[in-house]
PDB file of C-alpha atoms in Angstrom:
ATOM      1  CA  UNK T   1     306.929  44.906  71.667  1.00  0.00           C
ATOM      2  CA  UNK T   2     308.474  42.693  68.855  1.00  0.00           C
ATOM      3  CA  UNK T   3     305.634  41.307  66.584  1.00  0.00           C
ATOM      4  CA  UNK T   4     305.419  37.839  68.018  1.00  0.00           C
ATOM      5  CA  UNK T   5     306.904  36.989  71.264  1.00  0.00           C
ATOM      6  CA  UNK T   6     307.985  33.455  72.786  1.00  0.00           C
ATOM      7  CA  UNK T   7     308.021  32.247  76.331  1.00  0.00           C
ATOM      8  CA  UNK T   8     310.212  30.923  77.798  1.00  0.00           C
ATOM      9  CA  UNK T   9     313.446  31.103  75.356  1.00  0.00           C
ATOM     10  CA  UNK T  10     314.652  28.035  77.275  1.00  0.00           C
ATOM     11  CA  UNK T  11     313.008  25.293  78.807  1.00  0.00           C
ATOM     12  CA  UNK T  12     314.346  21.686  80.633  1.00  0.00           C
ATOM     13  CA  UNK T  13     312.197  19.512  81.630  1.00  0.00           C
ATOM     14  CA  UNK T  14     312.192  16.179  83.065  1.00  0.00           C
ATOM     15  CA  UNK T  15     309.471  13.104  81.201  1.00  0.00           C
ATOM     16  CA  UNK T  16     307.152  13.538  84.172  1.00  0.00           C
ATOM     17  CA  UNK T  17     306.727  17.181  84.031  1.00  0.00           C
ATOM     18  CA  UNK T  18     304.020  19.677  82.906  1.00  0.00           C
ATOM     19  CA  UNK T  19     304.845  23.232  81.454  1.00  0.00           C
ATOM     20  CA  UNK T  20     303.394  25.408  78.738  1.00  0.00           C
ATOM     21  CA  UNK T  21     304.779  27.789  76.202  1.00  0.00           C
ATOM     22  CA  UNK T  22     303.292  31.014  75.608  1.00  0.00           C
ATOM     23  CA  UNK T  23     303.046  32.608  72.210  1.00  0.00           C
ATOM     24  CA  UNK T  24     301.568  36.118  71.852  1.00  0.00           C
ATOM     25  CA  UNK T  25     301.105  38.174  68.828  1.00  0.00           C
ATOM     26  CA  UNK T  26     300.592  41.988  68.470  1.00  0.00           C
ATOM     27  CA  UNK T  27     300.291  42.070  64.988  1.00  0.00           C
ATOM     28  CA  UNK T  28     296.212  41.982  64.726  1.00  0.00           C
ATOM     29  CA  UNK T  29     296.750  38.703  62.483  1.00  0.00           C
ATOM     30  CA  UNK T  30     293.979  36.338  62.935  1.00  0.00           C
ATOM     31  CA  UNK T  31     295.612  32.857  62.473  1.00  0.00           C
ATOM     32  CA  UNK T  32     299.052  31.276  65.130  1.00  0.00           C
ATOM     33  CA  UNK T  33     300.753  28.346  64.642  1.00  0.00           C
ATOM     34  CA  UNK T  34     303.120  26.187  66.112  1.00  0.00           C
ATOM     35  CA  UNK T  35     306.208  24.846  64.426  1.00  0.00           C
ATOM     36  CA  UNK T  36     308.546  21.836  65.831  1.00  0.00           C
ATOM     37  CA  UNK T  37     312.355  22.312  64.213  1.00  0.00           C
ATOM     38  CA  UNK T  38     314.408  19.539  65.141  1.00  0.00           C
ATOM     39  CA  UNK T  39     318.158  19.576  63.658  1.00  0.00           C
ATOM     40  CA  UNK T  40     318.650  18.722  59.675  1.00  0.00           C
ATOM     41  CA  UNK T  41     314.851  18.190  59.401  1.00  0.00           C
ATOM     42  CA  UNK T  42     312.477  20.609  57.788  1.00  0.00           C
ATOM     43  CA  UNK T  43     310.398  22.640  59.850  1.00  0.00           C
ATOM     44  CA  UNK T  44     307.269  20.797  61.322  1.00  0.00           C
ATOM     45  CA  UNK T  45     303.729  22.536  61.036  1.00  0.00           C
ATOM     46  CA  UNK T  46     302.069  21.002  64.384  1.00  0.00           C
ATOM     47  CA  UNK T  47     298.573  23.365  64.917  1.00  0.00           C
ATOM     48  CA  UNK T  48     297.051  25.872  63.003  1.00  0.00           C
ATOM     49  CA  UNK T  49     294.524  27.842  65.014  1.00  0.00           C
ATOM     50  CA  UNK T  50     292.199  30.604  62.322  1.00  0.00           C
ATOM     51  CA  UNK T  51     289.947  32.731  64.602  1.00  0.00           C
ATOM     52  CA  UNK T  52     290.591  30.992  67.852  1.00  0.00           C
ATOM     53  CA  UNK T  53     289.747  28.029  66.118  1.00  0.00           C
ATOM     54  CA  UNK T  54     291.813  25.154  65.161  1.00  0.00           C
ATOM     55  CA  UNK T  55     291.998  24.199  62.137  1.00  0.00           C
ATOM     56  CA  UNK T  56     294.536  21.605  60.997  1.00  0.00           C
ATOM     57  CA  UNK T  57     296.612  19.226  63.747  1.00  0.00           C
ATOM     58  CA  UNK T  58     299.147  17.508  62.111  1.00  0.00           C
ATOM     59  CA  UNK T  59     298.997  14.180  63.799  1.00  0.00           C
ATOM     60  CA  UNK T  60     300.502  15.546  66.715  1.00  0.00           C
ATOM     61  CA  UNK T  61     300.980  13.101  70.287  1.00  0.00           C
ATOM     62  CA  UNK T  62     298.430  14.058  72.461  1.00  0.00           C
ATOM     63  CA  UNK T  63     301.673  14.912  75.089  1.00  0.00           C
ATOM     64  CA  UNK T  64     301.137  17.867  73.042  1.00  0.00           C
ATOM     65  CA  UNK T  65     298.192  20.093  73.854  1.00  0.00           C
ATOM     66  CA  UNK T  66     297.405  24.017  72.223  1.00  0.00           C
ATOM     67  CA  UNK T  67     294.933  26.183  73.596  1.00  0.00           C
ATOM     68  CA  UNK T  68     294.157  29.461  71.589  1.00  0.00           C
ATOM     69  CA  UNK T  69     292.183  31.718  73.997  1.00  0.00           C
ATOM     70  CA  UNK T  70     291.738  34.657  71.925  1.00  0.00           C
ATOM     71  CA  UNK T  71     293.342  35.698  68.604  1.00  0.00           C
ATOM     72  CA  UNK T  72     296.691  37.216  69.995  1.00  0.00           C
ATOM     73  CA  UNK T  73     297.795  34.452  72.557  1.00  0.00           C
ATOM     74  CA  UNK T  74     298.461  31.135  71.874  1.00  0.00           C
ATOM     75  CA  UNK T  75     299.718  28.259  74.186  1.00  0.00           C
ATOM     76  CA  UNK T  76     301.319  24.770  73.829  1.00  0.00           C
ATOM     77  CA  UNK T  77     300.779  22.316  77.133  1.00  0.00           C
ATOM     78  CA  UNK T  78     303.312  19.500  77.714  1.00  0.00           C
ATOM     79  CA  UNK T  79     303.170  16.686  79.611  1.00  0.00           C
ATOM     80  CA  UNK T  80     304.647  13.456  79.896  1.00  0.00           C
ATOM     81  CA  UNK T  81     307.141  14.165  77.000  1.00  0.00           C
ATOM     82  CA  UNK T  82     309.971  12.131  75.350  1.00  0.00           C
ATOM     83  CA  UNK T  83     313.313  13.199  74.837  1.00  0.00           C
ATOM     84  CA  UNK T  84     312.794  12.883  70.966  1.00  0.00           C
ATOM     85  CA  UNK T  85     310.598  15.993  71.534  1.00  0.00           C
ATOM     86  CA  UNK T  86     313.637  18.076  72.391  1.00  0.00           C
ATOM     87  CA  UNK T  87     313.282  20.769  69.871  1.00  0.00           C
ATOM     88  CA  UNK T  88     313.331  24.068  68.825  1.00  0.00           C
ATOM     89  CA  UNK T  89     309.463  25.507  68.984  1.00  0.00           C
ATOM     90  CA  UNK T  90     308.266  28.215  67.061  1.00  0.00           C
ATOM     91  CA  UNK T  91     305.470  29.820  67.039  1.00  0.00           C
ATOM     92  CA  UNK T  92     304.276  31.774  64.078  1.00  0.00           C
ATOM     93  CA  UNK T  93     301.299  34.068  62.992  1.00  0.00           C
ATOM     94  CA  UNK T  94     299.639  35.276  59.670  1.00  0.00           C
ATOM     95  CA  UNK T  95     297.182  37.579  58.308  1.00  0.00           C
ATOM     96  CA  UNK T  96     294.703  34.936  57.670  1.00  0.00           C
ATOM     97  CA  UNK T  97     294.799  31.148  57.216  1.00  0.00           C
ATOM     98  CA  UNK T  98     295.433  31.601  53.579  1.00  0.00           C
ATOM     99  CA  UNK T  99     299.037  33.281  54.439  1.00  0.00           C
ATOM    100  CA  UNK T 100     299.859  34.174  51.214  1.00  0.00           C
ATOM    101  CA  UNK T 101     301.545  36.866  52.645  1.00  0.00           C
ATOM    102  CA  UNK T 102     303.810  34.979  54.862  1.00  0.00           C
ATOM    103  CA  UNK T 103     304.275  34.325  58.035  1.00  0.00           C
ATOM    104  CA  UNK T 104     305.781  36.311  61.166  1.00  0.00           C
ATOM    105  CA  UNK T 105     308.250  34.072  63.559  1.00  0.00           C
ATOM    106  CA  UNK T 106     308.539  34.013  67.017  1.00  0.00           C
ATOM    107  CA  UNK T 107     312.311  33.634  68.040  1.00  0.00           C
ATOM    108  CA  UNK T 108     311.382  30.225  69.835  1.00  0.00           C
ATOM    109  CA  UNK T 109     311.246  28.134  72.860  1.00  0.00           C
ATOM    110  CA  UNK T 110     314.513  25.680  73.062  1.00  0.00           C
ATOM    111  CA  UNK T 111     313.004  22.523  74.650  1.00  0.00           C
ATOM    112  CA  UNK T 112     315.195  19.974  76.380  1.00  0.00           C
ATOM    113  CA  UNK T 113     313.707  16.997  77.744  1.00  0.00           C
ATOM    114  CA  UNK T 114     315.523  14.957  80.227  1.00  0.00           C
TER     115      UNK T 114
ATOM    116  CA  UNK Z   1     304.261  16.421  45.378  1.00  0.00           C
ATOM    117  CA  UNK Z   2     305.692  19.289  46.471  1.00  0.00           C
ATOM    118  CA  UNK Z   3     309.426  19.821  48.274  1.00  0.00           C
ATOM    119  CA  UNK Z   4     311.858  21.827  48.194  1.00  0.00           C
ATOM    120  CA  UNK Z   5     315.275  21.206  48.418  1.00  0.00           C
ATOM    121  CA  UNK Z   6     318.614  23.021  49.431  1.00  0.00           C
ATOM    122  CA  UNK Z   7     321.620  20.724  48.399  1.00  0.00           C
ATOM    123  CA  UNK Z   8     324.163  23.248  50.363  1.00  0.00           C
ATOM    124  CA  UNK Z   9     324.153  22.014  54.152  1.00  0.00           C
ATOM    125  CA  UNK Z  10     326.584  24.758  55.401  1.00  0.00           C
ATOM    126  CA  UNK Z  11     328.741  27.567  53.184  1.00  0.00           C
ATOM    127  CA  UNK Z  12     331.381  29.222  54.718  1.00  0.00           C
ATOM    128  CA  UNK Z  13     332.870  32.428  53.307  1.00  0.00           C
ATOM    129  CA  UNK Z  14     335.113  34.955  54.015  1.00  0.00           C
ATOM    130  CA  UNK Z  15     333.546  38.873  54.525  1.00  0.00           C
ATOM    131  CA  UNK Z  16     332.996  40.557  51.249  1.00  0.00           C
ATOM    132  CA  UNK Z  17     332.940  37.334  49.100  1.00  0.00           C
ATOM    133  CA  UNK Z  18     329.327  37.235  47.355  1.00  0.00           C
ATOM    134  CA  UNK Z  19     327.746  33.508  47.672  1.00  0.00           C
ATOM    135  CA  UNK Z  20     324.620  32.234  46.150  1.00  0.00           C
ATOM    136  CA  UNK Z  21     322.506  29.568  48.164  1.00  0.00           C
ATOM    137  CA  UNK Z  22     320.576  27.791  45.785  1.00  0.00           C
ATOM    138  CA  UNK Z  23     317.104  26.540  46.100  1.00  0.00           C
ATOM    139  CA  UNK Z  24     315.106  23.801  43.724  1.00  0.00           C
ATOM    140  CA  UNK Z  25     311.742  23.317  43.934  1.00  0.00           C
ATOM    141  CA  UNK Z  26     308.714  20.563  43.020  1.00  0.00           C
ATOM    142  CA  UNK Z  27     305.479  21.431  42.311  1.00  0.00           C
ATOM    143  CA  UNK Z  28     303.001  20.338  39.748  1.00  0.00           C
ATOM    144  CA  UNK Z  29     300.396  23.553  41.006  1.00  0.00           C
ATOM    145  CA  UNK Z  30     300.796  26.518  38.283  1.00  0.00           C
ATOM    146  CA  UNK Z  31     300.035  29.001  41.163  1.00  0.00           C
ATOM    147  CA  UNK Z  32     302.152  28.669  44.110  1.00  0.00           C
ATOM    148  CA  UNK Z  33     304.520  31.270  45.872  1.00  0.00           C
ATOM    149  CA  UNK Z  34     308.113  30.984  47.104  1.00  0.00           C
ATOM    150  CA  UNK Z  35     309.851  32.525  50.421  1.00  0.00           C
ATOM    151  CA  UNK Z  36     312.974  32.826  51.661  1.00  0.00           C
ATOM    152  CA  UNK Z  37     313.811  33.015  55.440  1.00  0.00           C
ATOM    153  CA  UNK Z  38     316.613  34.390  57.530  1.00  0.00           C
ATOM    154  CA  UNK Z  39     317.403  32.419  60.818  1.00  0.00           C
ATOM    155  CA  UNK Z  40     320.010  34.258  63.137  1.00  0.00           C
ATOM    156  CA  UNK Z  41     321.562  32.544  66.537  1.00  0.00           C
ATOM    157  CA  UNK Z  42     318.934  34.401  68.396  1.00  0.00           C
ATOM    158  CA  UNK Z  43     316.303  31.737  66.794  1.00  0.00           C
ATOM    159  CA  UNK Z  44     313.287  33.538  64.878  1.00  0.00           C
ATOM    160  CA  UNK Z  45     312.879  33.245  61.261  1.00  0.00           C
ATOM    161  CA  UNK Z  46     312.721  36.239  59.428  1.00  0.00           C
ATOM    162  CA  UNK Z  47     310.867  36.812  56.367  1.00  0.00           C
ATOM    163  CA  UNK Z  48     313.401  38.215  53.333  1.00  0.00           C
ATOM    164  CA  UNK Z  49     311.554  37.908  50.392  1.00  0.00           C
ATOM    165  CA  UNK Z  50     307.886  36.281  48.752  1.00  0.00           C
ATOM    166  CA  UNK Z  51     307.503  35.970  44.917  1.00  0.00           C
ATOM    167  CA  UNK Z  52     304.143  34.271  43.589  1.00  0.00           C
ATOM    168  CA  UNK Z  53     305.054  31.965  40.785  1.00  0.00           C
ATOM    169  CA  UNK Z  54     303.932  34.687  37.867  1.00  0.00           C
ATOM    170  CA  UNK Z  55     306.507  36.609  38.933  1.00  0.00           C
ATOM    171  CA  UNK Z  56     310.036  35.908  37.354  1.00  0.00           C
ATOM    172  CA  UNK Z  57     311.235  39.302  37.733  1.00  0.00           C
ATOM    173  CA  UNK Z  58     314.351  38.929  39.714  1.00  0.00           C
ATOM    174  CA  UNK Z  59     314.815  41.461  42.627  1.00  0.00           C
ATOM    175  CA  UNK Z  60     317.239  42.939  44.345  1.00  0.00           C
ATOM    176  CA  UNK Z  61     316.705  44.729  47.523  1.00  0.00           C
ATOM    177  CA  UNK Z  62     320.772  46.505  48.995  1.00  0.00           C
ATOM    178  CA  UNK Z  63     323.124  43.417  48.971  1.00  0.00           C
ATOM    179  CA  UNK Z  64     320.298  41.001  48.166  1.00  0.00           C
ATOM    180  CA  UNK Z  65     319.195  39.536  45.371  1.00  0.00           C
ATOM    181  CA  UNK Z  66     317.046  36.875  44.094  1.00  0.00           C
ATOM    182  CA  UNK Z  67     316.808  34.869  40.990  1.00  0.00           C
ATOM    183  CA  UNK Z  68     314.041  33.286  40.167  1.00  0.00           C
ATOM    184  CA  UNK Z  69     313.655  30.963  36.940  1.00  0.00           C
ATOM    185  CA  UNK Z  70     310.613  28.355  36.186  1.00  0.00           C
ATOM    186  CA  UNK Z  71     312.391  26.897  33.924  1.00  0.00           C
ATOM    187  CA  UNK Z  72     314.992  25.493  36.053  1.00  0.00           C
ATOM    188  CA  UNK Z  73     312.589  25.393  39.285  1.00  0.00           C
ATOM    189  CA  UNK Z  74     315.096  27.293  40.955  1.00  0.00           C
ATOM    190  CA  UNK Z  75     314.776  30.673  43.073  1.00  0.00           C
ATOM    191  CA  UNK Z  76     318.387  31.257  44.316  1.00  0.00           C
ATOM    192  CA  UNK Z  77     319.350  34.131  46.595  1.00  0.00           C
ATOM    193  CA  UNK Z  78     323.043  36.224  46.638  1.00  0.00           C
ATOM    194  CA  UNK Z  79     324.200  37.915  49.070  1.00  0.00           C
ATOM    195  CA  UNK Z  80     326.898  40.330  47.559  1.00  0.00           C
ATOM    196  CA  UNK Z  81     330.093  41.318  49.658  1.00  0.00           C
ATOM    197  CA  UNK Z  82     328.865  39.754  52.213  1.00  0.00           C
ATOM    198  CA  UNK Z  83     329.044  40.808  56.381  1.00  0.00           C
ATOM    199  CA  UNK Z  84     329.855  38.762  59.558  1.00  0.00           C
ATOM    200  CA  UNK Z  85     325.840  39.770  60.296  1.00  0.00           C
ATOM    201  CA  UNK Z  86     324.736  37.488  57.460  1.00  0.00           C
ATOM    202  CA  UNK Z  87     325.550  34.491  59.200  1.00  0.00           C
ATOM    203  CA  UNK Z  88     322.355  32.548  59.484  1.00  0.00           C
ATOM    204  CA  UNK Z  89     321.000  29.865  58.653  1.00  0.00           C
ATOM    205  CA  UNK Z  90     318.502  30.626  55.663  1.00  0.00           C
ATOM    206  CA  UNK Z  91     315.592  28.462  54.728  1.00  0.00           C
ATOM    207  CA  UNK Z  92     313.938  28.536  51.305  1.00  0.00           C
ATOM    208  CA  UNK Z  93     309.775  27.968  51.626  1.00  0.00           C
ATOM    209  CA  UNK Z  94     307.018  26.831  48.766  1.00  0.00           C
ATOM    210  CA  UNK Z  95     303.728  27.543  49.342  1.00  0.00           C
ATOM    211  CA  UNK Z  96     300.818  26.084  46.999  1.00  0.00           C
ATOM    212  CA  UNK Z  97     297.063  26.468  47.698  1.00  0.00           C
ATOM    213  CA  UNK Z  98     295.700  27.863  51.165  1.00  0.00           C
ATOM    214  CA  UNK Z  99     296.929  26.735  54.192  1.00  0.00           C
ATOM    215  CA  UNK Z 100     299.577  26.108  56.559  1.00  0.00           C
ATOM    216  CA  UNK Z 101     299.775  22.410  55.161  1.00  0.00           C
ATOM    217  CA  UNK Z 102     300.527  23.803  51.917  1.00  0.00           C
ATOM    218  CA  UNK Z 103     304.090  24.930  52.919  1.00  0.00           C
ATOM    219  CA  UNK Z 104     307.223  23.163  52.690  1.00  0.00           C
ATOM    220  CA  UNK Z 105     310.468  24.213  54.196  1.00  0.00           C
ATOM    221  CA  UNK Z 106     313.745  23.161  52.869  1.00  0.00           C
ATOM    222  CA  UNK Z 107     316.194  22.056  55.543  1.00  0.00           C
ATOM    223  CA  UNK Z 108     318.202  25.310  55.272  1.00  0.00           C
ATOM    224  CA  UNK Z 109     321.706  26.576  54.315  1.00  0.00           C
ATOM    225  CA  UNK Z 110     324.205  27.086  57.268  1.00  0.00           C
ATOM    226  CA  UNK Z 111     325.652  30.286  56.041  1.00  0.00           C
ATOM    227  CA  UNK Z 112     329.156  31.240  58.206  1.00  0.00           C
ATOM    228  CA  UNK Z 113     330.738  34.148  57.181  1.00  0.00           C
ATOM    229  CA  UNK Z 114     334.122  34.832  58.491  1.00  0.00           C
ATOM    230  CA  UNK Z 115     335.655  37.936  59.359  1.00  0.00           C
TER     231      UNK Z 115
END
């Protein structure tokens, strides 16, 4: 297994619709994130979770809903979402909240919303 | 504030031609650490490089190489003789303090390399 892996790689989905991507880690790092890159814009830190626990939400719509179970999973629940949220989603993990060290990419979820 | 910015939207060479994507950054922090990223077709960013600002050593790792000067705020990467694989888009990251708030992307070079 790659260090972190997305699912799905592709997802449509009309306004009305819930889904979820999945984000799992077999790195041992303790802290996941998720990432929104829309085109020409930098990338967009949306939830840090540290230890299963969240620690910083970027002003993020409430359409947009993470759930950290345990320290190697990490999920983002949709519903009800806008077309402008059609993005590229990436998930990323780190040693530790600090991440000094970097961070370890997911290949990410293509969202289209329709 | 901090940012980070990459002036070249998209470079297109032709294989073996070296090209340098240049990256300028802001920060008023004396510690802080810059990153480089790789971003093939298939999506995930992969890490190339991290330098912590007390570092100006530049490096050079097969056809890579990084420059890295405070004085100009600039930490520019070449890529010499470069390979159809290279095409990517590559994104140039600062990080000050602790955090994931504490990191700014640059909106990336478009790197096409043709063959």
């Amino acid at each position: 297994e790659t260090g972190v892996t997305q699912t799905p790689r592709h997802l449509v989905m009309g306004m009305t619709n819930k889904k979820s991507l999945k984000c799992e880690q077999h790195l041992g790092h303790n802290a996941m994130y998720w990432y929104k890159q829309s085109a020409k814009k930098p990338l967009e830190l949306m939830f840090v979770y540290s230890l299963e626990e969240r620690v910083e939400n970027n002003s993020v719509p409430s359409r947009f809903s993470p759930e950290c179970p345990n320290s190697s999973h990490l999920f983002l629940h949709l519903h009800t979402l806008q077309p402008e949220d059609s993005a590229l989603y990436l998930c990323a993990s780190s040693q530790d909240w600090a991440a000094n060290y970097g961070y370890t990419f997911g290949s990410g979820t293509r969202l289209t919303v329709v | 504030a901090q940012k980070v910015t990459q002036a070249q939207t998209e470079i297109s060479v032709v294989e073996k031609e070296d090209v340098t994507l240049d990256c300028v950054y802001e920060t008023r922090d004396t510690t802080y650490y810059l990153f480089w990223y790789k971003q093939p077709p298939s999506g995930e960013l992969v890490f190339l490089i991290r330098r912590n600002s007390f570092d100006e050593q530049n490096e050079i790792s097969g056809r890579y190489s990084w420059n890295f000067q405070k004085s100009t705020s600039s930490f520019n990467f070449t890529i010499t003789a470069s390979q159809v694989v290279d095409s990517a888009v590559y994104f140039c990251a600062l990080k000050v303090g602790t955090g994931a708030n504490n990191l700014f992307f640059g909106t990336g070079t478009r790197l096409t390399v043709i063959p």
